[in-house]
Each structure stands twice: as C-alpha cells, then as structure tokens.
C-alpha cells in the first residue's frame, strides 16, 4: 500500500473514527484500506463500528492495499508533521508502515489485517428516521446522563427510543432518576416500534452529532443493530436485546402539590446546603412552609445546614427529600428561569419541568418537542 495525503485530511478522518477505538491490541488499531483514489478508515471496539472515506492521491498503480496500525500512535505522529506538505504512507518488506515527510521518517508496527474484527454490516432496514442535527443532539443531551452505567436490569443500560409516524419519544432511567423527551423526525419503513441503544453508542453518537457540520442525520434500525450516517461518517452498533417498560404512568402521576421556584436561586441553595449532606445518599430535605422553601441537610457527624428561598406554593406544609446531585443535574438541563416541581402524597417521585407563563407541560402528551420531563425518586433521611 502507498498513498500521499495532507496531514490535516488524515487527522480529520482519524478524529471521526477514533471514538470507536477499543483497548485490546486488535481493536486499538485503525483499519486503512486504499482502493483506487479512496482511503477508507475503520475503527471498532467489537460493539461500535465507525468508518469514513477520504479522497487521496495514489502514489502509483499498485497503491491499493490494507494495513492495520495503532490508531492513537498514528494520530500522535501525524499531529507533529508539517500541515502544508503532503506525507507519504507506505508499507515495506518488513511488514511495517513507513511515514515520510521531507527528511522525517517514522516506522510503525503493523497488525495482521486478518486479525481485525470482521464486522458484517446489516442490510435489512426495518426503520429509518431523518433528524435535524441540532434536534438529535438536544434530545441526547437531555437524556443520556440518566442512563444507568451498571445495573442488573439490562434495559436501563441504554436509551429507549419509540418511533411514531412523525416523531420519536426518548426515555432513559438509572432506576432513581428518569428523563422523557421527544422530537420531530421524518420516519419511513416503520416495521419496528422501539429500540434500546447502549450507553457507549449514545456517547459516540453525541460526539458525532456535536461536531457535525451537516444539518441533518439519518438513523437506520435493523433487526439487531442501528446505524447513523452523518458528516461522511457511518456508525453501526449492536442494540440491547431487552424490553423497556411503559413508564408513562410513573411520569404522569396526579400531583396535588405544586411549587414554582427560581432555578438559579434553588440551585445555588442546594450547592451550599449539600456540603454537609450524607455521603451515602447525598440527600437534601425540602420543607415547604407556605411561600417559603427550606433546604436542609445533615450527616452522620451531626453536621447540619439550612437555607431558605421564596417560592410560589399551593400548600401550607409539606416535607420531602431528594438526592442533591440529581436535583442539580435536572436544574442544569431545564431551559427557563423558573422550574415547576410537582409532588404527591401518593407517589414516591417528584416531577420537574420547565415553567413559564405560556407553557408548563406536566404530562407526556402535552410536552412540546425538545422539552423534557424529569422524575426523581425520593430518599429517606
């Protein structure tokens, strides 16, 4: 194999596929294939596959070939080279990859390409959906941190996406905190109604969408896999083989207590009080006394803290408690200056939604696109 390419072009391609690099020797490599005037780059950790194509100048008629080389090492070498001059990458008789630029020469170890995972990409499309890139990024950012990192309940390890004719609904939960949102999309071939995308895949998609320049992205669903095409990058991943439960009854509970709080005042108060919270559950108590909300904490050393903010309330006296870290995460993702907190004596959860005078959606069927409803389980203090 032999090719000439500008370092900046190669780095752009490598950065697109590096999020899928694994830790083992065989998955820490980038698969580089030259065919005619195209360089194809592929990385995989065995679950997620990322690939992209780059147009190149071939060095001679016998330039076609395949090499596998450590992806991060190749990236580090290319970063140091003169960006204004093309570099030459070729293989030698000692099964090494040689990189030259002017008087500079670097030789890298080459992995046998036959050991690189042979990922058979699916072809049986069950459903495809087209999104505005900004909308897809928004729903992922609103929900991804509620996905469970380690849970014996497999379905909690991913993002649940439910497909409708003109929209998707997205749900995630770690068992203590839940997020629900939805966004418009163009959907075709709806032979599948819902999927669960693994947490790592969601992180990869988030990175791709965040850095994308194209205004739209296409998501395709297969029998046991999902793919995303955006900005010249193709991503394919396995799906979680599980069924996500119907969580709408949990979200849509009837609330008899309604609090309206200033988001920034509430967040700052929680941060101050949480310093002395219990290390096990990070709990802060919320005590409502008319139009005053007392935020309190205490720990096993009998250290205590209390703060008070003015709120709008429909109850004279009420007390509950939540994990302070979950509260701060929820507040950071709600867009408006005020937050509506919905509580019930018959529910173990608190519901948190954005509040303004024009719109305060408290149920899943009322929620506008790209808005979110959070629920957090109470804790015992």
Coordinates of C-alpha atoms in Angstrom, one line a residue:
X1 CA 0.0 0.0 0.0
X2 CA 1.2 3.5 -0.8
X3 CA -0.5 6.9 -0.7
X4 CA 0.1 10.6 -0.4
X5 CA -2.1 12.8 1.8
X6 CA -2.1 16.1 3.7
X7 CA -1.8 15.5 7.4
X8 CA -4.8 17.7 8.1
X9 CA -7.0 15.5 5.9
X10 CA -5.8 12.3 7.5
X11 CA -6.3 13.8 11.0
X12 CA -9.8 14.8 10.2
X13 CA -10.7 11.3 9.1
X14 CA -8.9 9.7 12.2
X15 CA -10.7 12.0 14.6
X16 CA -14.1 10.9 13.1
X17 CA -13.4 7.2 13.8
X18 CA -11.3 7.3 17.0
X19 CA -14.3 7.3 19.4
X20 CA -14.8 3.6 18.5
X21 CA -11.2 2.5 19.3
X22 CA -11.0 -0.3 21.8
X23 CA -8.4 -1.2 24.4
X24 CA -7.2 -4.6 23.2
X25 CA -4.4 -4.7 20.6
X26 CA -6.7 -5.9 17.9
X27 CA -9.3 -3.2 18.5
X28 CA -6.8 -0.4 19.2
X29 CA -5.9 -0.2 15.5
X30 CA -7.4 1.7 12.6
X31 CA -8.1 -0.4 9.5
X32 CA -6.8 1.5 6.5
X33 CA -7.8 0.4 3.0
X34 CA -6.7 2.1 -0.2
X35 CA -8.8 1.3 -3.2
X36 CA -8.3 3.4 -6.4
X37 CA -8.4 7.0 -5.2
X38 CA -10.1 6.4 -1.8
X39 CA -8.7 5.8 1.6
X40 CA -11.2 4.1 3.9
X41 CA -10.7 4.3 7.7
X42 CA -12.4 2.0 10.2
X43 CA -12.2 1.6 13.9
X44 CA -14.2 -0.8 16.2
X45 CA -14.3 -2.0 19.8
X46 CA -16.4 -5.0 18.8
X47 CA -19.7 -3.3 19.5
X48 CA -19.5 0.1 17.8
X49 CA -18.1 0.5 14.3
X50 CA -17.1 3.9 12.8
X51 CA -15.9 4.3 9.2
X52 CA -15.2 7.2 6.8
X53 CA -13.7 7.7 3.4
X54 CA -11.1 10.2 2.2
X55 CA -10.1 11.1 -1.3
X56 CA -6.4 10.8 -1.9
X57 CA -3.6 10.9 -4.4
X58 CA -2.4 7.4 -5.2
X59 CA 1.4 7.1 -5.4
X60 CA 1.4 4.5 -8.3
X61 CA -0.8 2.0 -10.0
X62 CA 0.0 -0.7 -7.3
X63 CA -1.0 1.5 -4.4
X64 CA -4.1 -0.5 -3.3
X65 CA -3.8 -2.4 -0.1
X66 CA -4.8 -2.8 3.5
X67 CA -2.9 -2.1 6.7
X68 CA -3.8 -2.0 10.4
X69 CA -1.8 0.2 12.7
X70 CA -2.3 1.6 16.2
X71 CA -4.8 4.4 15.8
X72 CA -3.7 6.7 18.6
X73 CA 0.0 6.3 17.7
X74 CA -0.7 7.1 14.1
X75 CA -2.7 10.2 15.2
X76 CA 0.1 11.4 17.5
X77 CA 2.7 11.0 14.8
X78 CA 0.7 12.9 12.1
X79 CA -0.1 15.7 14.5
X80 CA 3.6 16.7 14.7
X81 CA 4.1 16.9 10.9
X82 CA 4.1 20.0 8.7
X83 CA 0.5 20.6 7.7
X84 CA 1.4 22.3 4.5
X85 CA 3.2 19.3 2.9
X86 CA 1.8 16.0 1.8
X87 CA 3.1 13.0 3.6
X88 CA 3.7 9.5 2.1
X89 CA 2.4 6.4 3.9
X90 CA 3.5 3.0 2.6
X91 CA 4.3 -0.5 3.7
X92 CA 7.8 -2.1 3.3
X93 CA 9.0 -5.6 3.0
X94 CA 9.3 -6.0 6.8
X95 CA 5.6 -5.6 7.3
X96 CA 6.0 -2.1 8.7
X97 CA 4.2 1.1 8.0
X98 CA 6.6 3.9 6.9
X99 CA 5.5 7.6 7.2
X100 CA 7.8 10.2 5.5
X101 CA 7.5 13.9 5.3
X102 CA 10.6 15.7 3.9
X103 CA 13.6 14.4 5.8
X104 CA 11.3 13.0 8.5
X105 CA 10.8 9.2 8.6
X106 CA 8.8 7.1 11.0
X107 CA 8.2 3.4 11.1
X108 CA 5.2 1.8 12.9
X109 CA 4.4 -1.8 13.7
X110 CA 1.6 -3.2 11.5
X111 CA -1.0 -5.7 12.8
X112 CA -2.1 -8.6 10.6
X113 CA -5.3 -7.3 9.0
X114 CA -6.8 -10.7 9.2
X115 CA -7.0 -10.3 13.0
X116 CA -9.0 -7.1 12.7
X117 CA -12.7 -7.9 13.6
X118 CA -14.7 -8.7 10.6
X119 CA -17.9 -6.8 11.2
X120 CA -20.7 -7.8 8.9
X121 CA -22.8 -4.7 8.4
X122 CA -26.6 -5.3 8.3
X123 CA -28.7 -4.7 5.2
X124 CA -32.3 -5.5 6.3
X125 CA -33.5 -2.0 7.2
X126 CA -36.6 -2.1 9.4
X127 CA -37.0 1.6 10.0
X128 CA -35.2 4.8 9.1
X129 CA -35.6 8.3 10.5
X130 CA -34.2 11.7 9.4
X131 CA -33.5 14.3 12.1
X132 CA -32.3 17.9 12.2
X133 CA -28.8 17.5 13.7
X134 CA -29.5 20.1 16.4
X135 CA -32.7 18.4 17.5
X136 CA -31.0 15.0 17.7
X137 CA -28.1 16.5 19.8
X138 CA -30.7 18.2 22.1
X139 CA -32.6 15.0 22.9
X140 CA -29.4 13.1 23.6
X141 CA -28.0 15.7 25.9
X142 CA -31.3 15.9 27.8
X143 CA -31.5 12.2 28.5
X144 CA -28.1 10.5 28.2
X145 CA -26.9 11.1 31.8
X146 CA -30.0 9.4 33.2
X147 CA -28.8 6.1 31.6
X148 CA -27.6 3.5 34.1
X149 CA -23.8 2.8 33.9
X150 CA -24.1 -0.5 35.8
X151 CA -27.4 -2.2 36.5
X152 CA -28.6 -5.8 36.6
X153 CA -31.6 -4.6 34.7
X154 CA -30.3 -4.7 31.2
X155 CA -32.9 -2.3 29.7
X156 CA -31.6 0.5 31.9
X157 CA -28.2 0.4 30.3
X158 CA -29.4 2.2 27.2
X159 CA -31.6 4.9 25.7
X160 CA -35.1 3.8 24.8
X161 CA -36.4 5.3 21.5
X162 CA -40.0 4.8 20.5
X163 CA -40.9 5.5 16.8
X164 CA -44.1 7.1 15.6
X165 CA -45.1 8.4 12.2
X166 CA -43.7 11.9 12.6
X167 CA -41.7 11.9 15.8
X168 CA -39.7 9.8 18.3
X169 CA -40.1 9.6 22.1
X170 CA -36.9 9.1 24.1
X171 CA -36.7 7.7 27.7
X172 CA -33.8 7.0 30.0
X173 CA -33.5 6.0 33.6
X174 CA -31.0 4.8 36.1
X175 CA -33.7 3.4 38.5
X176 CA -33.7 6.6 40.6
X177 CA -34.0 9.4 38.0
X178 CA -35.8 9.4 34.7
X179 CA -35.9 11.7 31.6
X180 CA -38.6 11.8 29.0
X181 CA -38.4 14.0 25.8
X182 CA -39.5 13.8 22.1
X183 CA -38.6 15.4 18.8
X184 CA -40.0 15.6 15.3
X185 CA -38.5 13.4 12.5
X186 CA -39.1 12.0 9.1
X187 CA -39.7 8.3 9.5
X188 CA -40.2 5.6 6.9
X189 CA -40.5 1.8 6.9
X190 CA -41.8 1.6 10.4
X191 CA -41.6 -2.1 10.8
X192 CA -40.1 -1.6 14.3
X193 CA -41.7 0.4 17.1
X194 CA -38.9 0.8 19.6
X195 CA -35.2 0.1 20.4
X196 CA -32.7 0.4 23.2
X197 CA -29.4 1.9 22.2
X198 CA -26.4 1.1 24.5
X199 CA -24.9 3.9 26.6
X200 CA -21.5 3.8 24.8
X201 CA -23.2 4.1 21.5
X202 CA -25.1 7.1 22.7
X203 CA -21.9 8.7 23.8
X204 CA -20.4 8.1 20.4
X205 CA -23.5 9.5 18.6
X206 CA -23.4 12.5 20.9
X207 CA -19.8 13.2 19.9
X208 CA -20.5 12.8 16.1
X209 CA -23.6 15.0 16.2
X210 CA -21.9 17.7 18.3
X211 CA -19.1 18.1 15.8
X212 CA -21.3 17.7 12.7
X213 CA -21.5 20.3 10.0
X214 CA -24.3 18.8 8.1
X215 CA -27.8 20.0 9.1
X216 CA -29.4 16.5 9.0
X217 CA -28.6 13.0 10.2
X218 CA -30.1 9.6 9.2
X219 CA -30.7 6.9 11.7
X220 CA -31.4 3.3 10.5
X221 CA -32.7 0.4 12.5
X222 CA -32.0 -3.2 11.7
X223 CA -33.0 -6.5 13.4
X224 CA -30.3 -6.3 16.0
X225 CA -28.4 -3.2 15.1
X226 CA -28.6 0.5 14.5
X227 CA -26.6 2.8 12.2
X228 CA -26.1 6.6 11.9
X229 CA -24.9 8.4 8.8
X230 CA -23.7 12.0 9.3
X231 CA -20.9 14.2 8.0
X232 CA -19.4 11.5 5.9
X233 CA -19.2 9.1 8.9
X234 CA -21.0 5.8 9.1
X235 CA -21.6 4.4 12.6
X236 CA -23.0 0.9 13.3
X237 CA -23.8 -0.6 16.7
X238 CA -25.5 -3.5 18.3
X239 CA -28.8 -3.0 20.2
X240 CA -29.7 -4.1 23.7
X241 CA -31.9 -7.1 23.4
X242 CA -34.5 -6.2 26.1
X243 CA -37.9 -4.6 26.5
X244 CA -38.2 -1.2 28.1
X245 CA -41.2 -1.0 30.5
X246 CA -44.1 1.5 30.0
X247 CA -43.0 4.4 32.2
X248 CA -45.7 7.0 31.2
X249 CA -47.9 6.1 34.3
X250 CA -44.9 6.8 36.5
X251 CA -44.3 10.2 34.8
X252 CA -48.0 11.2 34.5
X253 CA -49.0 10.8 38.2
X254 CA -51.6 13.1 39.6
X255 CA -49.8 15.8 41.6
X256 CA -51.6 17.7 44.3
X257 CA -48.7 19.8 45.4
X258 CA -47.2 22.4 43.0
X259 CA -44.1 24.5 43.7
X260 CA -42.7 27.2 41.4
X261 CA -39.1 28.0 42.2
X262 CA -36.4 30.3 40.7
X263 CA -34.0 27.9 39.1
X264 CA -30.7 29.7 39.9
X265 CA -31.7 30.5 43.5
X266 CA -32.7 26.9 44.1
X267 CA -29.5 25.5 42.5
X268 CA -27.2 27.8 44.5
X269 CA -29.1 27.0 47.7
X270 CA -28.7 23.2 47.1
X271 CA -25.0 23.6 46.4
X272 CA -24.5 25.5 49.7
X273 CA -26.5 23.0 51.8
X274 CA -25.2 19.8 50.1
X275 CA -21.7 20.4 51.6
X276 CA -22.9 18.7 54.8
X277 CA -25.2 16.1 53.1
X278 CA -24.9 12.4 54.0
X279 CA -22.2 10.8 51.8
X280 CA -24.4 7.8 51.1
X281 CA -27.5 9.3 49.5
X282 CA -26.4 13.0 49.1
X283 CA -29.9 13.9 50.4
X284 CA -31.2 17.4 51.0
X285 CA -34.6 17.9 52.6
X286 CA -37.2 20.2 51.1
X287 CA -39.5 21.7 53.7
X288 CA -42.4 23.8 52.4
X289 CA -43.9 26.3 54.7
X290 CA -46.4 28.4 52.7
X291 CA -44.3 30.5 50.2
X292 CA -41.0 29.6 51.8
X293 CA -38.9 26.6 50.9
X294 CA -36.3 25.5 53.5
X295 CA -33.5 23.4 52.1
X296 CA -31.8 21.3 54.8
X297 CA -29.1 18.7 55.2
X298 CA -27.3 16.7 57.9
X299 CA -24.9 13.9 58.1
X300 CA -23.7 11.1 60.5
X301 CA -21.4 13.6 62.3
X302 CA -24.5 15.7 63.2
X303 CA -23.3 18.5 61.0
X304 CA -26.2 20.5 59.6
X305 CA -27.0 23.2 57.1
X306 CA -30.2 25.1 56.2
X307 CA -31.1 27.7 53.6
X308 CA -34.4 29.4 52.6
X309 CA -35.8 30.7 49.4
X310 CA -39.1 32.3 48.4
X311 CA -41.4 30.3 46.2
X312 CA -44.9 30.0 44.9
X313 CA -46.8 27.2 46.6
X314 CA -50.3 25.7 46.8
X315 CA -49.7 24.0 50.2
X316 CA -49.0 25.3 53.7
X317 CA -46.8 22.5 54.9
X318 CA -45.0 19.6 53.2
X319 CA -41.7 17.8 53.5
X320 CA -39.7 15.5 51.2
X321 CA -36.1 14.8 50.3
X322 CA -34.1 14.1 47.1
X323 CA -30.5 13.3 46.1
X324 CA -28.8 16.7 45.7
X325 CA -26.7 15.6 42.7
X326 CA -29.8 14.5 40.8
X327 CA -31.5 17.8 41.6
X328 CA -28.6 19.9 40.3
X329 CA -28.4 17.8 37.1
X330 CA -32.1 18.3 36.4
X331 CA -31.9 22.1 37.1
X332 CA -28.9 22.5 34.8
X333 CA -30.9 21.0 31.8
X334 CA -34.2 22.9 32.2
X335 CA -34.1 26.0 30.0
X336 CA -36.4 28.5 31.6
X337 CA -35.6 30.7 34.6
X338 CA -38.3 29.0 36.7
X339 CA -38.9 25.4 37.5
X340 CA -42.2 23.7 38.4
X341 CA -41.9 20.9 41.0
X342 CA -44.9 18.5 41.2
X343 CA -45.4 16.3 44.2
X344 CA -48.0 13.9 45.5
X345 CA -48.5 12.1 48.8
X346 CA -49.5 9.0 46.7
X347 CA -46.3 9.0 44.6
X348 CA -42.7 8.2 45.5
X349 CA -41.4 10.6 42.9
X350 CA -41.0 14.2 42.2
X351 CA -41.6 15.7 38.8
X352 CA -39.6 18.6 37.5
X353 CA -40.5 20.6 34.4
X354 CA -39.6 24.0 32.9
X355 CA -42.0 26.8 33.8
X356 CA -43.1 29.9 32.0
X357 CA -46.4 31.8 31.7
X358 CA -47.1 30.5 28.2
X359 CA -46.2 26.8 28.7
X360 CA -45.8 24.4 31.6
X361 CA -46.3 20.9 30.3
X362 CA -46.6 18.4 33.1
X363 CA -47.7 15.3 31.2
X364 CA -46.1 13.4 28.4
X365 CA -48.9 14.0 25.9
X366 CA -48.6 17.8 26.5
X367 CA -44.9 18.1 26.1
X368 CA -43.6 20.2 23.2
X369 CA -40.8 19.0 21.0
X370 CA -37.3 19.2 22.5
X371 CA -38.6 19.8 26.0
X372 CA -38.1 17.4 28.9
X373 CA -39.8 16.0 31.9
X374 CA -37.6 14.7 34.8
X375 CA -38.7 12.5 37.7
X376 CA -36.6 11.8 40.7
X377 CA -37.3 9.2 43.4
X378 CA -37.5 10.5 47.0
X379 CA -34.9 9.4 49.5
X380 CA -35.3 8.7 53.2
X381 CA -33.4 10.9 55.6

